[in-house]
Short mmCIF file of C-alpha atoms in Angstrom, two decimals:
data_model
loop_
_atom_site.label_atom_id
_atom_site.label_comp_id
_atom_site.label_asym_id
_atom_site.label_seq_id
_atom_site.Cartn_x
_atom_site.Cartn_y
_atom_site.Cartn_z
CA UNK R 839 -13.46 42.59 53.11
CA UNK R 840 -15.61 41.39 50.10
CA UNK R 841 -16.45 37.64 49.87
CA UNK R 842 -17.69 38.09 46.23
CA UNK R 843 -16.00 35.51 43.95
CA UNK R 844 -14.60 37.16 40.59
CA UNK R 845 -16.50 36.15 37.58
CA UNK R 846 -12.95 35.74 36.11
CA UNK R 847 -12.64 32.49 38.42
CA UNK R 848 -15.98 30.86 37.18
CA UNK R 849 -15.10 27.82 35.65
CA UNK R 850 -15.13 27.97 31.71
CA UNK R 851 -17.19 25.58 29.84
CA UNK R 852 -15.22 22.41 28.77
CA UNK R 853 -13.66 22.90 25.42
CA UNK R 854 -14.42 20.28 22.78
CA UNK R 855 -11.37 18.07 22.30
CA UNK R 856 -12.13 17.87 18.55
CA UNK R 857 -14.30 20.08 16.00
CA UNK R 858 -17.62 19.46 15.30
CA UNK R 859 -18.37 16.95 12.31
CA UNK R 860 -19.03 18.57 9.07
CA UNK R 861 -22.65 19.10 7.72
CA UNK R 862 -24.15 15.96 6.67
CA UNK R 863 -24.51 15.77 2.73
CA UNK R 864 -27.50 13.16 2.35
CA UNK R 865 -28.83 11.76 -0.87
CA UNK R 866 -31.21 8.67 -1.07
CA UNK R 867 -30.28 7.72 2.41
CA UNK R 868 -26.35 8.04 1.79
CA UNK R 869 -24.22 10.08 3.78
CA UNK R 870 -21.69 11.85 1.22
CA UNK R 871 -19.87 14.17 3.96
CA UNK R 872 -16.75 12.13 4.17
CA UNK R 873 -16.20 12.25 0.40
CA UNK R 874 -16.02 15.79 0.44
CA UNK R 875 -13.87 16.18 3.47
CA UNK R 876 -10.20 17.17 3.82
CA UNK R 877 -9.49 13.72 5.42
CA UNK R 878 -10.75 11.68 2.35
CA UNK R 879 -8.78 13.97 -0.09
CA UNK R 880 -5.49 13.36 1.98
CA UNK R 881 -5.92 9.40 1.79
CA UNK R 882 -7.10 9.53 -1.88
CA UNK R 883 -4.24 11.71 -3.04
CA UNK R 884 -1.79 9.50 -1.01
CA UNK R 885 -3.16 6.42 -2.42
CA UNK R 886 -2.74 7.55 -5.91
CA UNK R 887 0.64 8.37 -5.29
CA UNK R 888 1.51 5.16 -3.95
CA UNK R 889 -0.12 3.67 -7.15
CA UNK R 890 2.21 5.98 -9.24
CA UNK R 891 5.17 4.37 -7.23
CA UNK R 892 3.53 0.76 -7.91
CA UNK R 893 3.51 1.80 -11.53
CA UNK R 894 7.17 2.85 -11.67
CA UNK R 895 8.10 -0.59 -10.40
CA UNK R 896 5.75 -2.28 -13.20
CA UNK R 897 7.67 -0.45 -15.75
CA UNK R 898 11.20 -0.78 -14.51
CA UNK R 899 10.38 -4.62 -13.99
CA UNK R 900 9.03 -5.14 -17.54
CA UNK R 901 12.17 -3.39 -19.05
CA UNK R 902 14.46 -5.36 -16.94
CA UNK R 903 12.87 -8.23 -18.11
CA UNK R 904 13.36 -7.40 -21.60
CA UNK R 905 16.94 -6.81 -20.74
CA UNK R 906 17.16 -10.31 -19.50
CA UNK R 907 17.59 -9.44 -16.09
CA UNK R 908 16.20 -11.89 -13.50
CA UNK R 909 17.48 -11.00 -10.26
CA UNK R 910 14.26 -10.47 -7.91
CA UNK R 911 15.76 -11.09 -4.68
CA UNK R 912 18.77 -8.63 -5.49
CA UNK R 913 16.39 -6.00 -6.52
CA UNK R 914 14.80 -6.02 -3.42
CA UNK R 915 17.97 -6.31 -1.39
CA UNK R 916 18.88 -2.59 -2.26
CA UNK R 917 15.45 -1.60 -0.77
CA UNK R 918 15.70 -3.23 2.27
CA UNK R 919 19.41 -2.13 2.85
CA UNK R 920 18.22 1.55 2.37
CA UNK R 921 15.45 1.19 4.76
CA UNK R 922 17.74 -0.19 7.38
CA UNK R 923 20.06 2.49 7.19
CA UNK R 924 17.73 5.42 7.08
CA UNK R 925 15.52 4.39 9.80
CA UNK R 926 17.59 2.13 12.13
CA UNK R 927 19.62 5.35 13.17
CA UNK R 928 16.58 7.12 13.76
CA UNK R 929 15.24 4.20 15.89
CA UNK R 930 18.40 4.09 18.06
CA UNK R 931 18.30 8.00 18.36
CA UNK R 932 14.65 7.61 19.65
CA UNK R 933 15.23 4.53 22.05
CA UNK R 934 18.99 4.92 22.84
CA UNK R 935 21.40 1.70 22.56
CA UNK R 936 19.89 -0.11 25.51
CA UNK R 937 16.19 0.99 24.56
CA UNK R 938 16.90 -0.62 21.01
CA UNK R 939 18.38 -3.69 22.16
CA UNK R 940 15.45 -4.20 24.38
CA UNK R 941 13.31 -3.69 21.76
CA UNK R 942 14.94 -6.27 19.53
CA UNK R 943 14.93 -8.92 22.43
CA UNK R 944 11.27 -8.55 23.09
CA UNK R 945 9.90 -8.08 19.20
CA UNK R 946 12.72 -9.20 16.82
CA UNK R 947 10.61 -12.30 15.84
CA UNK R 948 7.57 -10.24 14.72
CA UNK R 949 9.77 -8.08 12.52
CA UNK R 950 11.42 -11.34 11.05
CA UNK R 951 8.15 -12.77 10.12
CA UNK R 952 7.05 -9.55 8.62
CA UNK R 953 10.43 -9.21 6.52
CA UNK R 954 10.07 -12.75 5.37
CA UNK R 955 6.63 -12.39 4.30
CA UNK R 956 7.30 -9.31 2.55
CA UNK R 957 10.50 -10.76 0.77
CA UNK R 958 8.56 -13.62 -0.54
CA UNK R 959 5.96 -11.12 -2.22
CA UNK R 960 8.51 -9.08 -3.85
CA UNK R 961 10.46 -12.21 -4.87
CA UNK R 962 7.77 -13.93 -6.61
CA UNK R 963 6.06 -10.57 -8.08
CA UNK R 964 9.39 -9.62 -9.51
CA UNK R 965 10.24 -13.31 -10.66
CA UNK R 966 6.76 -13.27 -12.65
CA UNK R 967 7.72 -10.49 -14.84
CA UNK R 968 10.42 -12.59 -16.35
CA UNK R 969 7.66 -15.46 -17.40
CA UNK R 970 4.52 -13.73 -18.30
CA UNK R 971 3.13 -10.34 -19.59
CA UNK R 972 3.32 -7.24 -17.50
CA UNK R 973 -0.64 -7.00 -18.07
CA UNK R 974 -1.20 -10.61 -16.64
CA UNK R 975 1.23 -9.39 -13.46
CA UNK R 976 -0.89 -6.04 -12.90
CA UNK R 977 -4.34 -8.18 -13.35
CA UNK R 978 -3.35 -11.09 -11.05
CA UNK R 979 -1.69 -8.79 -8.26
CA UNK R 980 -5.15 -7.35 -7.44
CA UNK R 981 -5.70 -11.09 -5.66
CA UNK R 982 -4.02 -9.26 -2.90
CA UNK R 983 -7.21 -7.36 -2.32
CA UNK R 984 -9.35 -10.28 -1.55
CA UNK R 985 -6.77 -11.64 0.53
CA UNK R 986 -6.68 -8.70 2.68
CA UNK R 987 -10.56 -8.39 2.98
CA UNK R 988 -10.31 -12.18 4.32
CA UNK R 989 -7.60 -11.52 6.70
CA UNK R 990 -9.07 -8.26 8.09
CA UNK R 991 -12.50 -10.13 8.91
CA UNK R 992 -10.84 -13.22 10.29
CA UNK R 993 -7.97 -11.35 12.46
CA UNK R 994 -9.20 -7.91 13.05
CA UNK R 995 -12.97 -9.12 13.09
CA UNK R 996 -13.68 -6.01 10.59
CA UNK R 997 -17.68 -5.65 9.95
CA UNK R 998 -17.74 -4.12 6.32
CA UNK R 999 -20.93 -2.40 5.01
CA UNK R 1000 -22.77 -3.98 1.97
CA UNK R 1001 -21.65 -0.88 -0.05
CA UNK R 1002 -17.99 -1.27 0.88
CA UNK R 1003 -18.05 -4.65 -0.55
CA UNK R 1004 -19.89 -2.93 -3.68
CA UNK R 1005 -17.13 -0.53 -3.93
CA UNK R 1006 -14.25 -3.06 -3.76
CA UNK R 1007 -16.03 -5.00 -6.67
CA UNK R 1008 -16.40 -2.10 -8.77
CA UNK R 1009 -12.52 -1.62 -8.52
CA UNK R 1010 -11.75 -5.02 -9.37
CA UNK R 1011 -14.38 -4.68 -12.29
CA UNK R 1012 -12.07 -2.26 -13.53
CA UNK R 1013 -9.53 -5.05 -14.18
CA UNK R 1014 -12.02 -6.70 -16.41
CA UNK R 1015 -12.12 -3.41 -18.37
CA UNK R 1016 -8.52 -3.94 -18.98
CA UNK R 1017 -8.77 -7.38 -20.35
CA UNK R 1018 -11.67 -6.07 -22.64
CA UNK R 1019 -9.12 -3.38 -23.78
CA UNK R 1020 -6.57 -6.12 -24.26
CA UNK R 1021 -9.01 -8.22 -26.46
CA UNK R 1022 -9.62 -4.98 -28.52
CA UNK R 1023 -6.08 -4.48 -29.27
CA UNK R 1024 -5.31 -8.09 -30.05
CA UNK R 1025 -2.08 -8.05 -28.47
CA UNK R 1026 -1.21 -8.39 -24.82
CA UNK R 1027 1.53 -6.26 -23.39
CA UNK R 1028 4.19 -8.60 -23.48
CA UNK R 1029 7.67 -8.94 -21.78
CA UNK R 1030 9.24 -8.80 -25.17
CA UNK R 1031 9.50 -6.03 -27.52
CA UNK R 1032 8.88 -8.17 -30.58
CA UNK R 1033 5.39 -8.89 -29.08
CA UNK R 1034 6.05 -12.60 -28.93
CA UNK R 1035 3.94 -14.60 -26.48
CA UNK R 1036 5.67 -14.75 -22.88
CA UNK R 1037 8.29 -17.61 -22.34
CA UNK R 1038 6.21 -19.47 -19.72
CA UNK R 1039 2.93 -17.64 -18.96
CA UNK R 1040 1.46 -20.25 -16.40
CA UNK R 1041 4.31 -20.50 -14.35
CA UNK R 1042 4.48 -16.42 -14.27
CA UNK R 1043 0.72 -16.00 -13.50
CA UNK R 1044 1.42 -18.75 -10.55
CA UNK R 1045 4.26 -16.23 -9.41
CA UNK R 1046 1.78 -13.45 -9.64
CA UNK R 1047 -0.69 -15.00 -7.40
CA UNK R 1048 1.58 -16.40 -4.82
CA UNK R 1049 3.22 -12.97 -4.70
CA UNK R 1050 -0.03 -11.26 -4.34
CA UNK R 1051 -1.19 -13.72 -1.63
CA UNK R 1052 2.06 -12.73 0.26
CA UNK R 1053 1.23 -9.04 -0.29
CA UNK R 1054 -1.90 -9.39 1.12
CA UNK R 1055 -0.73 -11.09 4.22
CA UNK R 1056 1.96 -8.47 4.47
CA UNK R 1057 -0.24 -5.43 4.19
CA UNK R 1058 -2.55 -6.67 6.97
CA UNK R 1059 0.29 -7.45 9.31
CA UNK R 1060 1.89 -4.11 8.62
CA UNK R 1061 -1.28 -2.54 9.52
CA UNK R 1062 -1.19 -4.10 12.86
CA UNK R 1063 2.37 -3.35 13.17
CA UNK R 1064 2.14 0.38 12.56
CA UNK R 1065 -0.90 0.73 14.59
CA UNK R 1066 1.21 -0.91 17.57
CA UNK R 1067 4.49 0.68 17.22
CA UNK R 1068 6.03 3.83 15.88
CA UNK R 1069 6.46 3.94 11.92
CA UNK R 1070 10.26 4.47 11.94
CA UNK R 1071 10.72 1.25 14.07
CA UNK R 1072 8.58 -0.81 11.87
CA UNK R 1073 9.86 0.32 8.46
CA UNK R 1074 13.57 0.09 9.86
CA UNK R 1075 13.10 -3.23 11.35
CA UNK R 1076 11.40 -4.77 8.01
CA UNK R 1077 14.32 -3.52 6.18
CA UNK R 1078 16.90 -5.17 8.72
CA UNK R 1079 15.18 -8.57 8.99
CA UNK R 1080 14.72 -8.70 5.22
CA UNK R 1081 18.17 -8.65 4.48
CA UNK R 1082 19.15 -12.44 4.09
CA UNK R 1083 19.58 -13.39 0.22
CA UNK R 1084 22.40 -12.17 -1.83
CA UNK R 1085 22.86 -14.89 -4.20
CA UNK R 1086 21.46 -13.77 -7.54
CA UNK R 1087 23.89 -11.04 -8.49
CA UNK R 1088 25.49 -13.68 -10.89
CA UNK R 1089 22.44 -13.84 -12.89
CA UNK R 1090 23.43 -10.44 -14.10
CA UNK R 1091 26.06 -11.98 -16.56
CA UNK R 1092 23.08 -13.04 -18.69
CA UNK R 1093 21.59 -9.65 -19.20
CA UNK R 1094 21.39 -8.43 -22.91
CA UNK R 1095 21.52 -4.62 -22.17
CA UNK R 1096 23.95 -2.12 -21.49
CA UNK R 1097 25.22 -2.15 -17.57
CA UNK R 1098 24.38 1.52 -17.38
CA UNK R 1099 20.65 0.69 -18.55
CA UNK R 1100 20.39 -1.85 -15.97
CA UNK R 1101 21.61 -0.09 -13.12
CA UNK R 1102 19.40 2.96 -13.82
CA UNK R 1103 16.19 0.54 -14.08
CA UNK R 1104 17.32 -0.99 -10.70
CA UNK R 1105 17.82 2.32 -9.11
CA UNK R 1106 14.51 3.59 -10.43
CA UNK R 1107 12.50 0.63 -8.99
CA UNK R 1108 14.26 1.06 -5.63
CA UNK R 1109 13.64 4.62 -5.34
CA UNK R 1110 9.87 4.18 -6.36
CA UNK R 1111 9.86 1.20 -3.48
CA UNK R 1112 11.49 3.45 -1.03
CA UNK R 1113 8.91 6.01 -1.33
CA UNK R 1114 6.31 3.49 -1.19
CA UNK R 1115 7.63 1.61 1.97
CA UNK R 1116 8.01 4.91 3.72
CA UNK R 1117 4.51 6.43 2.75
CA UNK R 1118 2.54 2.91 3.14
CA UNK R 1119 2.49 2.79 6.92
CA UNK R 1120 1.00 6.52 6.87
CA UNK R 1121 -1.85 5.49 4.72
CA UNK R 1122 -2.28 2.02 6.91
CA UNK R 1123 -2.69 4.26 9.87
CA UNK R 1124 -5.15 7.03 8.39
CA UNK R 1125 -7.30 4.36 6.40
CA UNK R 1126 -6.61 0.44 6.23
CA UNK R 1127 -4.96 -2.36 4.42
CA UNK R 1128 -8.08 -2.49 2.02
CA UNK R 1129 -8.35 1.07 1.11
CA UNK R 1130 -4.32 0.88 0.51
CA UNK R 1131 -5.30 -2.28 -1.90
CA UNK R 1132 -8.04 -0.94 -3.81
CA UNK R 1133 -6.19 2.44 -4.05
CA UNK R 1134 -3.36 0.67 -5.93
CA UNK R 1135 -5.75 -0.85 -8.33
CA UNK R 1136 -5.36 2.50 -10.38
CA UNK R 1137 -1.77 1.60 -11.27
CA UNK R 1138 -3.02 -0.64 -13.82
CA UNK R 1139 -4.09 2.37 -15.77
CA UNK R 1140 -1.04 4.26 -14.94
CA UNK R 1141 0.95 1.25 -16.29
CA UNK R 1142 -1.11 0.96 -19.54
CA UNK R 1143 -0.74 4.95 -20.15
CA UNK R 1144 3.15 4.69 -19.36
CA UNK R 1145 3.81 1.74 -21.39
CA UNK R 1146 1.84 3.33 -24.38
CA UNK R 1147 4.18 6.33 -23.76
CA UNK R 1148 7.47 4.62 -23.75
CA UNK R 1149 6.43 2.29 -26.83
CA UNK R 1150 6.53 -0.93 -24.79
CA UNK R 1151 2.92 -1.79 -25.85
CA UNK R 1152 -0.52 -0.53 -27.10
CA UNK R 1153 -3.29 1.01 -25.09
CA UNK R 1154 -7.19 1.43 -25.68
CA UNK R 1155 -8.12 5.09 -25.76
CA UNK R 1156 -11.44 4.29 -24.37
CA UNK R 1157 -11.11 1.45 -22.05
CA UNK R 1158 -8.01 2.48 -20.24
CA UNK R 1159 -9.40 5.82 -18.67
CA UNK R 1160 -12.75 4.03 -18.11
CA UNK R 1161 -10.93 1.56 -15.72
CA UNK R 1162 -9.45 4.36 -13.91
CA UNK R 1163 -12.65 5.87 -13.60
CA UNK R 1164 -14.21 2.75 -12.26
CA UNK R 1165 -11.36 2.66 -9.49
CA UNK R 1166 -12.05 6.10 -8.55
CA UNK R 1167 -15.98 5.47 -8.29
CA UNK R 1168 -15.23 2.46 -6.50
CA UNK R 1169 -13.20 4.14 -3.70
CA UNK R 1170 -15.80 6.97 -3.39
CA UNK R 1171 -18.44 4.31 -2.74
CA UNK R 1172 -16.42 2.21 -0.27
CA UNK R 1173 -15.81 5.58 1.70
CA UNK R 1174 -19.70 6.76 1.73
CA UNK R 1175 -20.33 4.82 4.73
CA UNK R 1176 -18.17 4.74 8.05
CA UNK R 1177 -14.53 3.58 7.32
CA UNK R 1178 -13.82 0.19 8.57
CA UNK R 1179 -11.01 0.60 10.83
CA UNK R 1180 -9.45 -1.51 13.56
CA UNK R 1181 -8.82 0.34 16.94
CA UNK R 1182 -5.57 -1.22 18.09
CA UNK R 1183 -3.91 0.06 21.23
CA UNK R 1184 -0.46 1.63 20.70
CA UNK R 1185 1.90 -0.02 23.43
CA UNK R 1186 4.41 3.01 23.46
CA UNK R 1187 4.05 6.20 25.75
CA UNK R 1188 4.72 8.72 23.20
CA UNK R 1189 1.82 7.62 20.72
CA UNK R 1190 -0.31 10.85 22.00
CA UNK R 1191 2.69 13.15 21.41
CA UNK R 1192 3.86 11.70 18.19
CA UNK R 1193 0.72 11.37 16.57
CA UNK R 1194 -1.15 14.51 17.16
CA UNK R 1195 -1.20 15.41 13.56
CA UNK R 1196 -2.75 12.15 12.72
CA UNK R 1197 -5.48 12.64 15.22
CA UNK R 1198 -6.56 16.04 13.58
CA UNK R 1199 -6.56 14.43 10.22
CA UNK R 1200 -8.72 11.69 11.50
CA UNK R 1201 -10.90 14.39 12.99
CA UNK R 1202 -14.07 14.23 15.10
CA UNK R 1203 -16.02 13.08 12.15
CA UNK R 1204 -13.93 10.16 11.77
CA UNK R 1205 -14.16 9.40 15.66
CA UNK R 1206 -17.81 9.47 15.60
CA UNK R 1207 -18.03 6.79 13.01
CA UNK R 1208 -17.64 4.16 15.84
CA UNK R 1209 -20.52 1.46 14.79
CA UNK R 1210 -18.01 0.25 12.21
CA UNK R 1211 -14.70 0.62 14.19
CA UNK R 1212 -13.75 -2.69 16.22
CA UNK R 1213 -11.24 -3.27 18.95
CA UNK R 1214 -8.37 -5.68 18.23
CA UNK R 1215 -7.53 -8.15 21.24
CA UNK R 1216 -4.54 -10.03 19.82
#
């Protein structure tokens, strides 16, 4: 009997787990490969869609302030209630009743903290529209970006490349362009149709800065949560623990507009926020809290354009598009060098199966950019 081993039994060469990285596109010692990749296109478009969602909330809040509606907590209550009733059943289905109860016992305080921080951010952001101009609100909300940078460096030990700081600065410079547009026009976009000054601009500006600070804290903490736990658990628990305030419905009595208009604006606000809260965790996993925040800076241009279209305020035909272009250029510069992203080990066993598609999106090219990836040890 022949003792030759069949060639069919010869061990095949090991198959690469990922595809090889794309061909490098270098210019003046800068690598533009990632900018022309599918991964960047996905996170860029997703970031711009979320910026449009933010724009919808800006316009809704500005119009509600015109109608003398001042119910910041109630507006967010509808959002959190919807998130809870959508994602809590999914979590229970995935874990079972006993698994869900076990999750609550071990992590309830983490989601309570996340919910409280997010509620306060929404409260002060919405409240600010009642006292200052919508333009001031959009500008001051950008304070969340440096807050995210600081917290990411402190808690995630992130190491940003100098070009990434430069990209963030360019994005923020776009906000200065908005101020130039405002000076060119001569009248800011106020919360009144008459063009009168805001009722208490310093108070509204303070609310905007406080809200942006809470948003920055919430974004970084949510990035940590969605890298540790399933998305449906994080979003659902945020909604559950954020439902705690219902006292401002009485303020509807002082509204000057029709009830149908007010209800429609509140619904529009909440639909945009539901999309925002559902897709934000996805972007946080694929990129980072900082990329998320600088992507949202484009909402200033979208808001200016939409305010102009619905006759809530003027817009410079030159400086508005320039601001948007600066944000796009800043995003590109930010992503020329390896994307900073904390490597936080998930603590649930179905992570590999659930995130197979996400791993494809991140790709081998992203995996090889390890010189700027750090391990989170919280």
